[in-house]
Coordinates of C-alpha atoms and ligand atoms in Angstrom, one line a residue:
M350 CA 32.0 12.2 92.9
S351 CA 34.6 14.9 93.4
V352 CA 38.3 14.7 92.5
L353 CA 41.1 16.0 94.7
V354 CA 44.0 17.4 92.7
V355 CA 47.5 18.3 94.1
G356 CA 50.3 19.6 91.9
S357 CA 52.0 22.8 90.9
T358 CA 50.1 26.0 90.5
A359 CA 52.3 28.1 88.4
L360 CA 53.0 31.0 86.1
D361 CA 54.5 29.7 82.8
S362 CA 56.6 31.7 80.4
I363 CA 56.5 29.7 77.1
K364 CA 58.5 30.3 73.9
T365 CA 57.7 28.5 70.7
P366 CA 59.4 29.1 67.3
K367 CA 56.4 31.3 66.4
A368 CA 55.6 33.2 69.6
E369 CA 56.4 34.0 73.1
N370 CA 54.0 34.3 76.0
P371 CA 55.0 35.3 79.5
R372 CA 53.3 34.5 82.9
L373 CA 50.4 32.4 81.6
L374 CA 48.3 30.4 84.1
G375 CA 50.1 27.0 84.3
G376 CA 51.2 24.3 86.5
S377 CA 50.3 20.6 86.6
A378 CA 47.5 21.1 89.1
S379 CA 46.0 24.0 87.1
H380 CA 45.9 22.0 83.9
A381 CA 44.7 18.8 85.6
A382 CA 42.0 20.5 87.7
I383 CA 40.5 22.5 84.8
A384 CA 40.5 19.4 82.6
A385 CA 38.8 17.3 85.4
S386 CA 36.2 20.1 86.0
F387 CA 34.4 19.3 82.8
F388 CA 33.2 16.0 84.3
S389 CA 33.3 16.2 88.1
P390 CA 33.6 18.8 90.9
V391 CA 37.2 19.5 91.7
K392 CA 39.1 20.4 94.9
M393 CA 42.6 21.7 94.3
I394 CA 45.5 21.7 96.7
G395 CA 48.4 24.1 96.0
I396 CA 50.1 27.4 96.8
V397 CA 50.5 30.7 95.0
G398 CA 52.2 33.9 95.9
Q399 CA 50.7 37.4 96.3
D400 CA 51.8 38.1 92.7
F401 CA 49.3 35.6 91.4
P402 CA 46.9 37.5 89.1
K403 CA 43.3 37.7 90.4
R404 CA 42.0 36.9 87.0
Y405 CA 43.6 33.4 87.2
L406 CA 41.8 32.8 90.5
A407 CA 38.6 33.9 88.7
L408 CA 39.4 31.3 86.0
Y409 CA 39.6 28.5 88.6
R410 CA 36.3 29.7 90.1
K411 CA 34.6 29.8 86.7
H412 CA 35.3 26.1 86.5
N413 CA 33.8 25.6 90.0
I414 CA 37.1 24.5 91.4
D415 CA 37.1 24.4 95.2
L416 CA 40.0 26.7 96.4
T417 CA 39.7 26.0 100.1
G418 CA 43.0 24.1 99.8
L419 CA 44.8 26.7 97.8
Q420 CA 47.2 28.8 100.0
I421 CA 48.0 32.3 99.0
A422 CA 51.3 33.0 100.7
E423 CA 53.8 35.8 101.0
G424 CA 56.4 35.5 98.3
K425 CA 56.4 34.7 94.6
T426 CA 54.4 32.1 92.7
F427 CA 56.2 29.1 91.2
H428 CA 57.5 30.2 87.8
W429 CA 58.5 27.9 85.0
S430 CA 59.8 28.8 81.7
G431 CA 60.4 26.6 78.7
E432 CA 61.2 26.7 75.0
Y433 CA 60.0 24.5 72.2
E434 CA 62.0 23.5 69.1
V435 CA 60.3 23.4 65.6
N436 CA 59.6 19.8 66.4
M437 CA 57.3 20.4 69.4
N438 CA 58.2 17.1 70.9
N439 CA 61.4 18.7 72.0
R440 CA 61.2 21.1 74.9
R441 CA 63.9 22.7 77.0
T442 CA 63.4 24.0 80.5
L443 CA 64.9 27.5 80.6
S444 CA 64.3 28.2 84.3
T445 CA 62.4 26.9 87.4
E446 CA 61.9 29.3 90.2
L447 CA 60.2 27.5 93.1
G448 CA 59.1 30.7 95.0
V449 CA 56.5 29.8 97.6
F450 CA 56.8 26.1 96.8
E451 CA 60.1 26.1 98.5
T452 CA 58.4 25.9 102.0
F453 CA 55.1 24.4 101.0
T454 CA 53.5 21.9 103.3
P455 CA 50.0 21.0 102.2
H456 CA 47.5 20.7 105.0
L457 CA 44.2 19.3 103.8
P458 CA 41.0 20.9 105.1
E459 CA 38.9 18.3 107.0
S460 CA 36.4 18.3 104.2
H461 CA 39.1 17.1 101.7
K462 CA 40.3 14.2 103.7
N463 CA 37.3 12.0 102.7
S464 CA 38.0 12.5 99.0
R465 CA 37.8 9.2 97.0
F466 CA 39.4 10.1 93.7
I467 CA 42.9 11.5 94.1
L468 CA 45.1 12.9 91.4
L469 CA 48.8 13.4 92.4
A470 CA 49.8 15.6 89.5
N471 CA 53.4 16.4 88.8
I472 CA 55.1 17.9 91.9
A473 CA 57.9 16.7 94.3
P474 CA 57.0 13.1 95.3
S475 CA 57.4 14.0 99.0
L476 CA 54.5 16.5 98.6
Q477 CA 52.5 13.9 96.7
L478 CA 53.0 11.5 99.7
H479 CA 52.2 14.2 102.2
V480 CA 48.8 14.6 100.6
L481 CA 48.2 10.9 100.3
D482 CA 49.0 10.4 104.0
Q483 CA 46.1 12.7 104.9
I484 CA 43.5 10.9 102.8
K485 CA 41.3 8.6 104.9
K486 CA 39.8 6.1 102.4
P487 CA 40.8 6.7 98.8
K488 CA 39.0 4.7 96.1
F489 CA 41.3 5.4 93.2
V490 CA 44.7 7.2 93.3
I491 CA 46.6 8.1 90.2
A492 CA 50.0 9.8 90.0
D493 CA 51.9 11.5 87.3
T494 CA 55.6 12.6 87.4
M495 CA 58.5 14.1 85.4
D496 CA 62.1 13.2 84.6
L497 CA 63.4 15.7 87.3
W498 CA 62.0 13.5 90.1
L499 CA 63.5 10.4 88.6
N500 CA 66.8 12.2 88.7
I501 CA 66.7 13.9 92.1
A502 CA 64.0 12.1 94.2
L503 CA 63.9 8.5 93.1
P504 CA 63.4 6.9 96.6
D505 CA 60.3 9.0 97.3
L506 CA 59.0 8.5 93.8
L507 CA 59.3 4.7 94.2
T508 CA 57.2 5.0 97.4
V509 CA 54.6 7.0 95.5
I510 CA 54.5 4.3 92.7
Q511 CA 54.1 1.6 95.3
R512 CA 51.1 3.3 96.9
V513 CA 49.0 4.3 93.9
D514 CA 46.4 2.4 91.9
A515 CA 47.6 3.9 88.6
F516 CA 50.9 5.4 87.6
V517 CA 51.2 7.6 84.5
L518 CA 54.5 8.5 82.8
N519 CA 55.8 9.3 79.3
D520 CA 57.8 6.9 77.2
S521 CA 61.2 8.4 77.9
E522 CA 60.5 8.4 81.6
A523 CA 59.4 4.7 81.4
K524 CA 62.7 3.9 79.7
Q525 CA 64.7 5.9 82.3
L526 CA 62.8 4.2 85.2
T527 CA 63.1 0.6 83.9
D528 CA 66.2 0.7 81.6
E529 CA 64.0 -1.0 79.0
D530 CA 63.4 0.2 75.4
N531 CA 60.6 -2.3 74.8
V532 CA 57.3 -0.9 76.1
L533 CA 55.9 -4.3 77.2
K534 CA 59.0 -5.1 79.2
A535 CA 58.9 -1.6 80.7
L536 CA 55.2 -2.0 81.7
K537 CA 55.9 -5.4 83.4
K538 CA 58.7 -3.8 85.4
I539 CA 56.6 -0.9 86.5
H540 CA 53.8 -3.2 87.6
R541 CA 56.3 -5.0 89.8
L542 CA 56.9 -1.7 91.6
G543 CA 53.3 -1.8 92.7
P544 CA 50.5 -0.2 90.6
A545 CA 47.7 -2.4 89.1
Y546 CA 47.4 0.1 86.2
V547 CA 50.2 1.7 84.3
I548 CA 49.7 4.2 81.6
I549 CA 52.5 5.3 79.3
K550 CA 52.0 8.5 77.4
R551 CA 53.3 8.8 73.9
G552 CA 52.5 12.4 73.0
E553 CA 50.9 12.8 69.6
H554 CA 50.9 9.0 69.3
G555 CA 48.5 8.5 72.2
S556 CA 49.0 6.2 75.2
I557 CA 49.0 2.6 76.2
L558 CA 47.3 1.2 79.3
S559 CA 48.3 -2.0 81.0
G560 CA 46.0 -3.4 83.7
P561 CA 44.3 -6.5 85.0
S562 CA 42.4 -7.1 81.8
G563 CA 45.4 -6.6 79.5
L564 CA 46.4 -3.8 77.2
F565 CA 44.5 -0.9 75.7
V566 CA 46.1 1.2 73.0
A567 CA 44.6 4.6 72.9
P568 CA 45.0 7.2 70.2
A569 CA 45.6 10.9 70.6
F570 CA 43.2 13.1 68.8
P571 CA 44.9 14.1 65.6
L572 CA 45.5 17.8 65.3
E573 CA 46.6 19.8 62.2
R574 CA 48.1 22.6 64.2
V575 CA 49.8 22.4 67.6
V576 CA 50.4 25.8 69.1
D577 CA 51.7 24.9 72.6
P578 CA 51.6 21.3 74.1
T579 CA 52.5 22.5 77.6
G580 CA 50.2 20.8 80.1
A581 CA 48.8 18.3 77.6
G582 CA 49.9 15.4 79.9
D583 CA 48.3 17.1 82.9
S584 CA 45.1 17.7 80.9
F585 CA 45.1 14.1 79.8
V586 CA 45.3 12.7 83.4
G587 CA 42.9 15.4 84.7
G588 CA 40.3 14.6 82.0
L589 CA 40.8 10.9 82.6
L590 CA 40.2 11.0 86.4
G591 CA 37.4 13.6 86.2
Y592 CA 35.5 11.4 83.8
L593 CA 36.2 8.3 85.9
A594 CA 34.9 10.0 89.0
S595 CA 31.6 10.7 87.2
T596 CA 30.9 7.1 86.2
K597 CA 29.1 4.3 88.0
G598 CA 30.4 0.7 88.1
S599 CA 33.9 -0.6 88.3
I600 CA 37.1 1.2 87.5
E601 CA 38.0 -1.7 85.2
K602 CA 34.8 -1.2 83.2
N603 CA 35.2 2.6 82.8
L604 CA 39.0 3.2 82.6
R605 CA 39.3 2.8 78.8
R606 CA 36.5 5.3 78.1
A607 CA 38.2 7.6 80.7
I608 CA 41.5 7.4 78.8
I609 CA 39.7 8.4 75.6
H610 CA 38.1 11.4 77.4
G611 CA 41.6 12.3 78.7
S612 CA 43.0 12.2 75.1
A613 CA 40.1 14.4 73.8
T614 CA 40.6 16.9 76.6
A615 CA 44.3 17.1 76.1
S616 CA 43.9 17.9 72.4
F617 CA 42.3 21.2 73.2
C618 CA 45.1 22.2 75.5
C619 CA 47.6 22.0 72.5
E620 CA 45.6 24.3 70.3
D621 CA 46.6 27.5 72.0
F622 CA 49.0 28.8 74.7
G623 CA 48.7 27.6 78.2
L624 CA 45.0 27.2 79.2
T625 CA 43.7 29.7 76.7
R626 CA 41.8 27.2 74.6
T627 CA 40.8 24.8 77.4
T628 CA 39.1 27.5 79.4
K629 CA 36.9 28.4 76.4
I630 CA 35.4 24.9 75.7
T631 CA 32.5 22.9 77.2
A632 CA 32.0 19.3 78.0
A633 CA 30.0 19.0 74.8
D634 CA 33.2 19.9 72.8
I635 CA 35.1 17.2 74.5
N636 CA 32.3 14.6 74.0
N637 CA 32.3 15.6 70.3
R638 CA 36.0 14.7 69.9
V639 CA 35.4 11.5 71.9
A640 CA 32.7 10.5 69.3
Q641 CA 35.2 11.3 66.5
L642 CA 37.9 9.2 68.1
E643 CA 35.5 6.3 68.4
K644 CA 34.8 6.5 64.7
M645 CA 38.5 6.7 63.9
V646 CA 39.4 3.5 65.8
R647 CA 36.4 1.3 64.9
F648 CA 37.1 -1.6 62.5
Ligands
AMP1306 P1 53.6 19.0 80.8 O1 53.6 19.8 79.6 O2 52.4 18.0 80.9 O3 54.9 18.3 81.1 O4 53.4 20.0 82.1 C1 53.9 21.3 82.0 C2 53.6 22.0 83.3 O5 54.4 21.4 84.3 C3 53.8 23.5 83.3 O6 52.6 24.1 83.4 C4 54.8 23.7 84.4 O7 54.3 24.8 85.2 C5 54.8 22.5 85.2 N1 56.1 22.2 85.7 C6 57.3 22.3 85.1 N2 58.4 22.0 85.9 C7 57.8 21.6 87.1 C8 58.3 21.1 88.3 N3 59.6 21.0 88.6 N4 57.4 20.7 89.3 C9 56.1 20.9 89.1 N5 55.6 21.3 88.0 C10 56.4 21.7 87.0

């Protein structure tokens, strides 16, 4: 089944201690959509400006991403720039220029309104809600976010959390949202806000899922060299939902395997700048890492 992805479609300028790369293809929707495309057909909702390079549109198309819902508007593409410290877990946003996102109202093409698997990737929660309102009968809705929205759009974000099946956030966001250091207590509090499934991302240490059948502690794929982790969280959730949409049977039965597919997909994202590595792999490469992860956790 196909996956509908809404989120940011961006140009990213990324600085690490070793290199600097301007105006790469980025944005939460780009990372998530390309990750999901290895497993299921993807429809992407977003907006770019007329400065958006044609070769990036070609990259989406190479991954068979349906661009009917991508607006190309007058103005500049959303531009984000960030800088990593030597410890790549620490990142600083240098600038965020909203450009065409400033006036973006996503109108879903009729063909998109029947989508069953919905990924609300990181973007203003009001936009996530605007998309969700247009979906007729979703089967599984998963949302991601970032600290910015906890700081400036908490009421809207709480509405998103209440309406989704699964909510994904990282450990520092979970702490900020719940005021709890302890992950189990934080998970309990987030469940009380609505979602049946909560997934807390812990970067290179993997993730933890809490759902109706208890906890699942998932590893990240161990990497010797991380070049640029930008978009790893988006790739994780994209790979996860893309895989889930490709499976038969209940969500409950397939979600753990889906998380491992998300972990494996995200590992490739970290191995080069932006989407450089991810756009060179195949589903077989991801499946190979899934098999390696399976061996690493069996006991
Ligand atoms: P991650 O590394 O998973 O946190 O995601 C990084 C991606 O988030 C980059 O590709 C950015 O373009 C995108 N991003 C950064 N700030 C924002 C924002 N305020 N809204 C939406 N997307 C953003």
